[in-house]
JSON list of C-alpha atoms in Angstrom, two decimals:
[
{"chain": "U", "resi": 25, "resn": "MET", "atom": "CA", "xyz": [-17.55, 33.72, -38.36]},
{"chain": "U", "resi": 26, "resn": "THR", "atom": "CA", "xyz": [-16.28, 31.41, -35.64]},
{"chain": "U", "resi": 27, "resn": "LYS", "atom": "CA", "xyz": [-16.69, 27.70, -35.50]},
{"chain": "U", "resi": 28, "resn": "ASN", "atom": "CA", "xyz": [-17.78, 25.88, -32.43]},
{"chain": "U", "resi": 29, "resn": "ARG", "atom": "CA", "xyz": [-14.95, 23.55, -31.53]},
{"chain": "U", "resi": 30, "resn": "HIS", "atom": "CA", "xyz": [-14.97, 20.55, -29.37]},
{"chain": "U", "resi": 31, "resn": "ILE", "atom": "CA", "xyz": [-11.62, 20.16, -27.73]},
{"chain": "U", "resi": 32, "resn": "LYS", "atom": "CA", "xyz": [-10.99, 16.81, -26.15]},
{"chain": "U", "resi": 33, "resn": "SER", "atom": "CA", "xyz": [-9.06, 16.92, -22.91]},
{"chain": "U", "resi": 34, "resn": "LYS", "atom": "CA", "xyz": [-5.60, 15.41, -23.14]},
{"chain": "U", "resi": 35, "resn": "ARG", "atom": "CA", "xyz": [-5.63, 14.69, -19.42]},
{"chain": "U", "resi": 36, "resn": "LYS", "atom": "CA", "xyz": [-5.37, 11.03, -18.65]},
{"chain": "U", "resi": 37, "resn": "THR", "atom": "CA", "xyz": [-7.69, 9.51, -16.12]},
{"chain": "U", "resi": 38, "resn": "THR", "atom": "CA", "xyz": [-5.75, 8.48, -13.05]},
{"chain": "U", "resi": 39, "resn": "TRP", "atom": "CA", "xyz": [-8.64, 7.04, -11.12]},
{"chain": "U", "resi": 40, "resn": "THR", "atom": "CA", "xyz": [-8.21, 3.32, -11.74]},
{"chain": "U", "resi": 41, "resn": "ASN", "atom": "CA", "xyz": [-10.48, 0.55, -10.48]},
{"chain": "U", "resi": 42, "resn": "LEU", "atom": "CA", "xyz": [-8.51, 0.24, -7.25]},
{"chain": "U", "resi": 43, "resn": "ARG", "atom": "CA", "xyz": [-8.59, 3.94, -6.46]},
{"chain": "U", "resi": 44, "resn": "VAL", "atom": "CA", "xyz": [-12.31, 4.20, -7.27]},
{"chain": "U", "resi": 45, "resn": "GLU", "atom": "CA", "xyz": [-13.04, 1.19, -5.11]},
{"chain": "U", "resi": 46, "resn": "ILE", "atom": "CA", "xyz": [-11.05, 2.57, -2.17]},
{"chain": "U", "resi": 47, "resn": "LYS", "atom": "CA", "xyz": [-12.85, 5.91, -2.43]},
{"chain": "U", "resi": 48, "resn": "LYS", "atom": "CA", "xyz": [-16.24, 4.13, -2.44]},
{"chain": "U", "resi": 49, "resn": "ILE", "atom": "CA", "xyz": [-15.28, 1.98, 0.55]},
{"chain": "U", "resi": 50, "resn": "CYS", "atom": "CA", "xyz": [-14.09, 5.01, 2.51]},
{"chain": "U", "resi": 51, "resn": "ASP", "atom": "CA", "xyz": [-17.37, 6.77, 1.76]},
{"chain": "U", "resi": 52, "resn": "GLN", "atom": "CA", "xyz": [-19.50, 3.73, 2.66]},
{"chain": "U", "resi": 53, "resn": "LEU", "atom": "CA", "xyz": [-17.64, 3.08, 5.92]},
{"chain": "U", "resi": 54, "resn": "ASN", "atom": "CA", "xyz": [-17.35, 6.77, 6.85]},
{"chain": "U", "resi": 55, "resn": "ILE", "atom": "CA", "xyz": [-13.55, 6.59, 6.97]},
{"chain": "U", "resi": 56, "resn": "SER", "atom": "CA", "xyz": [-12.30, 10.15, 7.32]},
{"chain": "U", "resi": 57, "resn": "LYS", "atom": "CA", "xyz": [-9.30, 11.66, 5.55]},
{"chain": "U", "resi": 58, "resn": "ASP", "atom": "CA", "xyz": [-7.61, 11.87, 8.96]},
{"chain": "U", "resi": 59, "resn": "GLU", "atom": "CA", "xyz": [-7.75, 8.06, 9.08]},
{"chain": "U", "resi": 60, "resn": "PHE", "atom": "CA", "xyz": [-6.92, 7.23, 5.45]},
{"chain": "U", "resi": 61, "resn": "LEU", "atom": "CA", "xyz": [-5.92, 9.49, 2.57]},
{"chain": "U", "resi": 62, "resn": "GLU", "atom": "CA", "xyz": [-4.23, 9.19, -0.82]},
{"chain": "U", "resi": 63, "resn": "VAL", "atom": "CA", "xyz": [-0.80, 10.82, -0.88]},
{"chain": "U", "resi": 64, "resn": "ASN", "atom": "CA", "xyz": [-0.53, 14.11, -2.76]},
{"chain": "U", "resi": 65, "resn": "ILE", "atom": "CA", "xyz": [0.59, 13.68, -6.38]},
{"chain": "U", "resi": 66, "resn": "ARG", "atom": "CA", "xyz": [3.57, 15.96, -5.71]},
{"chain": "U", "resi": 67, "resn": "GLU", "atom": "CA", "xyz": [4.77, 13.81, -2.79]},
{"chain": "U", "resi": 68, "resn": "TRP", "atom": "CA", "xyz": [4.34, 10.19, -3.88]},
{"chain": "U", "resi": 69, "resn": "LYS", "atom": "CA", "xyz": [7.46, 9.93, -6.03]},
{"chain": "U", "resi": 70, "resn": "GLY", "atom": "CA", "xyz": [9.73, 11.05, -3.17]},
{"chain": "U", "resi": 71, "resn": "ILE", "atom": "CA", "xyz": [8.08, 8.66, -0.71]},
{"chain": "U", "resi": 72, "resn": "GLU", "atom": "CA", "xyz": [8.31, 5.75, -3.14]},
{"chain": "U", "resi": 73, "resn": "SER", "atom": "CA", "xyz": [11.97, 6.54, -3.84]},
{"chain": "U", "resi": 74, "resn": "LYS", "atom": "CA", "xyz": [12.82, 6.67, -0.11]},
{"chain": "U", "resi": 75, "resn": "ILE", "atom": "CA", "xyz": [11.12, 3.34, 0.47]},
{"chain": "U", "resi": 76, "resn": "TRP", "atom": "CA", "xyz": [12.98, 1.58, -2.33]},
{"chain": "U", "resi": 77, "resn": "THR", "atom": "CA", "xyz": [16.30, 3.20, -1.36]},
{"chain": "U", "resi": 78, "resn": "ARG", "atom": "CA", "xyz": [15.86, 2.23, 2.29]},
{"chain": "U", "resi": 79, "resn": "PHE", "atom": "CA", "xyz": [14.53, -1.31, 1.89]},
{"chain": "U", "resi": 80, "resn": "SER", "atom": "CA", "xyz": [15.59, -2.70, -1.53]},
{"chain": "U", "resi": 81, "resn": "THR", "atom": "CA", "xyz": [18.86, -3.50, -3.24]},
{"chain": "U", "resi": 82, "resn": "ILE", "atom": "CA", "xyz": [17.15, -2.91, -6.59]},
{"chain": "U", "resi": 83, "resn": "LYS", "atom": "CA", "xyz": [15.60, 0.50, -7.17]},
{"chain": "U", "resi": 84, "resn": "ASN", "atom": "CA", "xyz": [12.03, 0.25, -8.49]},
{"chain": "U", "resi": 85, "resn": "SER", "atom": "CA", "xyz": [11.91, -3.55, -8.45]},
{"chain": "U", "resi": 86, "resn": "ARG", "atom": "CA", "xyz": [8.39, -4.76, -9.01]},
{"chain": "U", "resi": 87, "resn": "TRP", "atom": "CA", "xyz": [8.56, -7.13, -6.07]},
{"chain": "U", "resi": 88, "resn": "ILE", "atom": "CA", "xyz": [10.49, -5.41, -3.31]},
{"chain": "U", "resi": 89, "resn": "TRP", "atom": "CA", "xyz": [10.34, -8.56, -1.19]},
{"chain": "U", "resi": 90, "resn": "GLU", "atom": "CA", "xyz": [12.77, -10.26, -3.60]},
{"chain": "U", "resi": 91, "resn": "SER", "atom": "CA", "xyz": [15.48, -7.67, -2.89]},
{"chain": "U", "resi": 92, "resn": "LEU", "atom": "CA", "xyz": [15.18, -6.64, 0.77]},
{"chain": "U", "resi": 93, "resn": "ILE", "atom": "CA", "xyz": [18.27, -5.11, 2.34]},
{"chain": "U", "resi": 94, "resn": "ASP", "atom": "CA", "xyz": [17.46, -6.01, 5.95]},
{"chain": "U", "resi": 95, "resn": "ASP", "atom": "CA", "xyz": [16.98, -9.40, 7.54]},
{"chain": "U", "resi": 96, "resn": "TYR", "atom": "CA", "xyz": [13.36, -10.47, 7.37]},
{"chain": "U", "resi": 97, "resn": "SER", "atom": "CA", "xyz": [10.93, -13.07, 8.53]},
{"chain": "U", "resi": 98, "resn": "SER", "atom": "CA", "xyz": [7.98, -14.49, 6.60]},
{"chain": "U", "resi": 99, "resn": "ILE", "atom": "CA", "xyz": [4.86, -16.51, 7.19]},
{"chain": "U", "resi": 100, "resn": "SER", "atom": "CA", "xyz": [1.94, -17.73, 5.09]},
{"chain": "U", "resi": 101, "resn": "VAL", "atom": "CA", "xyz": [-1.10, -15.49, 5.51]},
{"chain": "U", "resi": 102, "resn": "ASN", "atom": "CA", "xyz": [-4.16, -17.10, 7.00]},
{"chain": "U", "resi": 103, "resn": "TYR", "atom": "CA", "xyz": [-6.88, -14.63, 6.04]},
{"chain": "U", "resi": 104, "resn": "GLU", "atom": "CA", "xyz": [-9.34, -16.20, 8.47]},
{"chain": "U", "resi": 105, "resn": "THR", "atom": "CA", "xyz": [-7.17, -15.20, 11.43]},
{"chain": "U", "resi": 106, "resn": "LEU", "atom": "CA", "xyz": [-5.23, -12.22, 10.03]},
{"chain": "U", "resi": 107, "resn": "ASP", "atom": "CA", "xyz": [-5.41, -9.27, 12.42]},
{"chain": "U", "resi": 108, "resn": "LEU", "atom": "CA", "xyz": [-3.09, -6.47, 11.34]},
{"chain": "U", "resi": 109, "resn": "GLU", "atom": "CA", "xyz": [-3.93, -4.50, 14.48]},
{"chain": "U", "resi": 110, "resn": "SER", "atom": "CA", "xyz": [-2.27, -7.23, 16.55]},
{"chain": "U", "resi": 111, "resn": "ILE", "atom": "CA", "xyz": [0.95, -6.57, 14.62]},
{"chain": "U", "resi": 112, "resn": "ILE", "atom": "CA", "xyz": [0.84, -2.79, 14.14]},
{"chain": "U", "resi": 113, "resn": "LYS", "atom": "CA", "xyz": [-0.47, -0.31, 16.71]},
{"chain": "U", "resi": 114, "resn": "SER", "atom": "CA", "xyz": [-3.97, 0.61, 15.50]},
{"chain": "U", "resi": 115, "resn": "SER", "atom": "CA", "xyz": [-3.46, 4.38, 15.79]},
{"chain": "U", "resi": 116, "resn": "GLU", "atom": "CA", "xyz": [0.03, 4.50, 14.24]},
{"chain": "U", "resi": 117, "resn": "GLN", "atom": "CA", "xyz": [0.20, 6.58, 11.04]},
{"chain": "U", "resi": 118, "resn": "VAL", "atom": "CA", "xyz": [1.93, 4.58, 8.28]},
{"chain": "U", "resi": 119, "resn": "TRP", "atom": "CA", "xyz": [2.37, 4.54, 4.51]},
{"chain": "U", "resi": 120, "resn": "PHE", "atom": "CA", "xyz": [0.31, 2.04, 2.50]},
{"chain": "U", "resi": 121, "resn": "LEU", "atom": "CA", "xyz": [1.47, 1.11, -1.00]},
{"chain": "U", "resi": 122, "resn": "LEU", "atom": "CA", "xyz": [-1.12, -0.83, -2.97]},
{"chain": "U", "resi": 123, "resn": "ASP", "atom": "CA", "xyz": [-0.07, -2.47, -6.20]},
{"chain": "U", "resi": 124, "resn": "GLU", "atom": "CA", "xyz": [-2.30, -2.47, -9.23]},
{"chain": "U", "resi": 125, "resn": "THR", "atom": "CA", "xyz": [-1.62, -3.43, -12.81]},
{"chain": "U", "resi": 126, "resn": "VAL", "atom": "CA", "xyz": [-2.23, -0.38, -15.02]},
{"chain": "U", "resi": 127, "resn": "ASN", "atom": "CA", "xyz": [-1.64, -0.61, -18.78]},
{"chain": "U", "resi": 128, "resn": "GLU", "atom": "CA", "xyz": [0.19, -3.90, -18.21]},
{"chain": "U", "resi": 129, "resn": "GLN", "atom": "CA", "xyz": [2.59, -2.19, -15.77]},
{"chain": "U", "resi": 130, "resn": "SER", "atom": "CA", "xyz": [2.82, -2.50, -12.02]},
{"chain": "U", "resi": 131, "resn": "LYS", "atom": "CA", "xyz": [1.83, 0.73, -10.24]},
{"chain": "U", "resi": 132, "resn": "PHE", "atom": "CA", "xyz": [1.87, 1.46, -6.52]},
{"chain": "U", "resi": 133, "resn": "TRP", "atom": "CA", "xyz": [-0.76, 3.85, -5.21]},
{"chain": "U", "resi": 134, "resn": "ILE", "atom": "CA", "xyz": [0.39, 5.43, -1.97]},
{"chain": "U", "resi": 135, "resn": "TYR", "atom": "CA", "xyz": [-1.89, 6.24, 0.92]},
{"chain": "U", "resi": 136, "resn": "GLU", "atom": "CA", "xyz": [-1.28, 7.32, 4.49]},
{"chain": "U", "resi": 137, "resn": "GLY", "atom": "CA", "xyz": [-3.35, 6.51, 7.51]},
{"chain": "U", "resi": 138, "resn": "THR", "atom": "CA", "xyz": [-3.96, 4.16, 10.40]},
{"chain": "U", "resi": 139, "resn": "ILE", "atom": "CA", "xyz": [-3.93, 0.40, 10.33]},
{"chain": "U", "resi": 140, "resn": "ASN", "atom": "CA", "xyz": [-7.42, 0.48, 11.86]},
{"chain": "U", "resi": 141, "resn": "ALA", "atom": "CA", "xyz": [-8.84, 2.24, 8.79]},
{"chain": "U", "resi": 142, "resn": "PHE", "atom": "CA", "xyz": [-6.76, 0.23, 6.34]},
{"chain": "U", "resi": 143, "resn": "GLU", "atom": "CA", "xyz": [-7.88, -3.09, 7.75]},
{"chain": "U", "resi": 144, "resn": "LYS", "atom": "CA", "xyz": [-11.52, -2.13, 7.12]},
{"chain": "U", "resi": 145, "resn": "ILE", "atom": "CA", "xyz": [-10.67, -1.21, 3.52]},
{"chain": "U", "resi": 146, "resn": "PHE", "atom": "CA", "xyz": [-8.51, -4.32, 3.04]},
{"chain": "U", "resi": 147, "resn": "TRP", "atom": "CA", "xyz": [-11.39, -6.69, 3.82]},
{"chain": "U", "resi": 148, "resn": "GLU", "atom": "CA", "xyz": [-13.70, -4.93, 1.37]},
{"chain": "U", "resi": 149, "resn": "SER", "atom": "CA", "xyz": [-11.27, -4.46, -1.54]},
{"chain": "U", "resi": 150, "resn": "GLY", "atom": "CA", "xyz": [-10.44, -7.04, -4.16]},
{"chain": "U", "resi": 151, "resn": "TYR", "atom": "CA", "xyz": [-8.15, -5.26, -6.62]},
{"chain": "U", "resi": 152, "resn": "THR", "atom": "CA", "xyz": [-4.66, -5.16, -5.12]},
{"chain": "U", "resi": 153, "resn": "ASP", "atom": "CA", "xyz": [-1.86, -7.64, -5.88]},
{"chain": "U", "resi": 154, "resn": "GLU", "atom": "CA", "xyz": [0.80, -6.56, -3.39]},
{"chain": "U", "resi": 155, "resn": "ILE", "atom": "CA", "xyz": [0.46, -4.58, -0.17]},
{"chain": "U", "resi": 156, "resn": "LEU", "atom": "CA", "xyz": [3.31, -2.71, 1.48]},
{"chain": "U", "resi": 157, "resn": "ILE", "atom": "CA", "xyz": [2.86, -1.11, 4.89]},
{"chain": "U", "resi": 158, "resn": "VAL", "atom": "CA", "xyz": [5.78, 1.10, 5.85]},
{"chain": "U", "resi": 159, "resn": "SER", "atom": "CA", "xyz": [6.74, 2.98, 8.99]},
{"chain": "U", "resi": 160, "resn": "LYS", "atom": "CA", "xyz": [6.66, 6.73, 8.32]},
{"chain": "U", "resi": 161, "resn": "LYS", "atom": "CA", "xyz": [10.12, 6.80, 9.92]},
{"chain": "U", "resi": 162, "resn": "TYR", "atom": "CA", "xyz": [11.23, 4.10, 7.43]},
{"chain": "U", "resi": 163, "resn": "GLU", "atom": "CA", "xyz": [12.14, 1.78, 10.33]},
{"chain": "U", "resi": 164, "resn": "TRP", "atom": "CA", "xyz": [10.29, -1.28, 9.07]},
{"chain": "U", "resi": 165, "resn": "ILE", "atom": "CA", "xyz": [8.25, -2.66, 6.20]},
{"chain": "U", "resi": 166, "resn": "LEU", "atom": "CA", "xyz": [5.47, -5.26, 6.22]},
{"chain": "U", "resi": 167, "resn": "ILE", "atom": "CA", "xyz": [4.55, -6.86, 2.90]},
{"chain": "U", "resi": 168, "resn": "ILE", "atom": "CA", "xyz": [1.70, -9.14, 1.88]},
{"chain": "U", "resi": 169, "resn": "ASN", "atom": "CA", "xyz": [2.60, -10.43, -1.55]},
{"chain": "U", "resi": 170, "resn": "HIS", "atom": "CA", "xyz": [0.59, -12.05, -4.32]},
{"chain": "U", "resi": 171, "resn": "HIS", "atom": "CA", "xyz": [1.65, -15.49, -3.03]},
{"chain": "U", "resi": 172, "resn": "ASP", "atom": "CA", "xyz": [-0.16, -14.72, 0.26]},
{"chain": "U", "resi": 173, "resn": "ILE", "atom": "CA", "xyz": [3.11, -14.52, 2.17]},
{"chain": "U", "resi": 174, "resn": "MET", "atom": "CA", "xyz": [3.61, -11.86, 4.84]},
{"chain": "U", "resi": 175, "resn": "ILE", "atom": "CA", "xyz": [7.19, -10.57, 5.03]},
{"chain": "U", "resi": 176, "resn": "GLY", "atom": "CA", "xyz": [8.55, -8.12, 7.58]},
{"chain": "U", "resi": 177, "resn": "THR", "atom": "CA", "xyz": [11.78, -6.35, 8.47]},
{"chain": "U", "resi": 178, "resn": "GLY", "atom": "CA", "xyz": [12.81, -4.48, 11.62]},
{"chain": "U", "resi": 179, "resn": "LYS", "atom": "CA", "xyz": [10.11, -4.57, 14.30]},
{"chain": "U", "resi": 180, "resn": "MET", "atom": "CA", "xyz": [7.82, -6.45, 11.88]},
{"chain": "U", "resi": 181, "resn": "LYS", "atom": "CA", "xyz": [10.35, -9.28, 11.61]},
{"chain": "U", "resi": 182, "resn": "HIS", "atom": "CA", "xyz": [9.94, -9.85, 15.33]},
{"chain": "U", "resi": 183, "resn": "GLN", "atom": "CA", "xyz": [6.14, -9.59, 15.12]},
{"chain": "U", "resi": 184, "resn": "ILE", "atom": "CA", "xyz": [6.08, -12.29, 12.44]},
{"chain": "U", "resi": 185, "resn": "GLU", "atom": "CA", "xyz": [8.34, -14.50, 14.56]},
{"chain": "U", "resi": 186, "resn": "GLU", "atom": "CA", "xyz": [5.78, -14.16, 17.36]},
{"chain": "U", "resi": 187, "resn": "LEU", "atom": "CA", "xyz": [2.99, -15.23, 14.99]},
{"chain": "U", "resi": 188, "resn": "LYS", "atom": "CA", "xyz": [4.91, -18.41, 14.21]},
{"chain": "U", "resi": 189, "resn": "LYS", "atom": "CA", "xyz": [4.81, -19.53, 17.86]}
]
């Protein structure tokens, strides 16, 4: 005689509020995976490590903007006039790291895509604390932090300086 057993999955759910919201927004706005896509689970760790190694003096610091290696420029974000496509070429493929607090820890979800698609998602989403946009060649980083300050290195430093004029 065999017993019917109910085995509960030990898999943890990785679809947090932010990831669910982004998926819904992409579906609603018909944003294709060519335009915006979550990074493969086998690749994200390497990408995150390269970003912190390239841009930060402190590996895995929660707020990378506090430990930038390169010279940077910063400006307060005016959300009424913010136009990321005026700073980053709309068709350029970049990394997007979106910070979310998960189990009282900071977690960056990594996506890749165009600034055009991201900007549509950005205006619809309300869950992220910090946003990092990174050149896929690791030449520059653009950060919008939880203090509503935009910080940029490399080419983005110069773009921010232009915004100040």
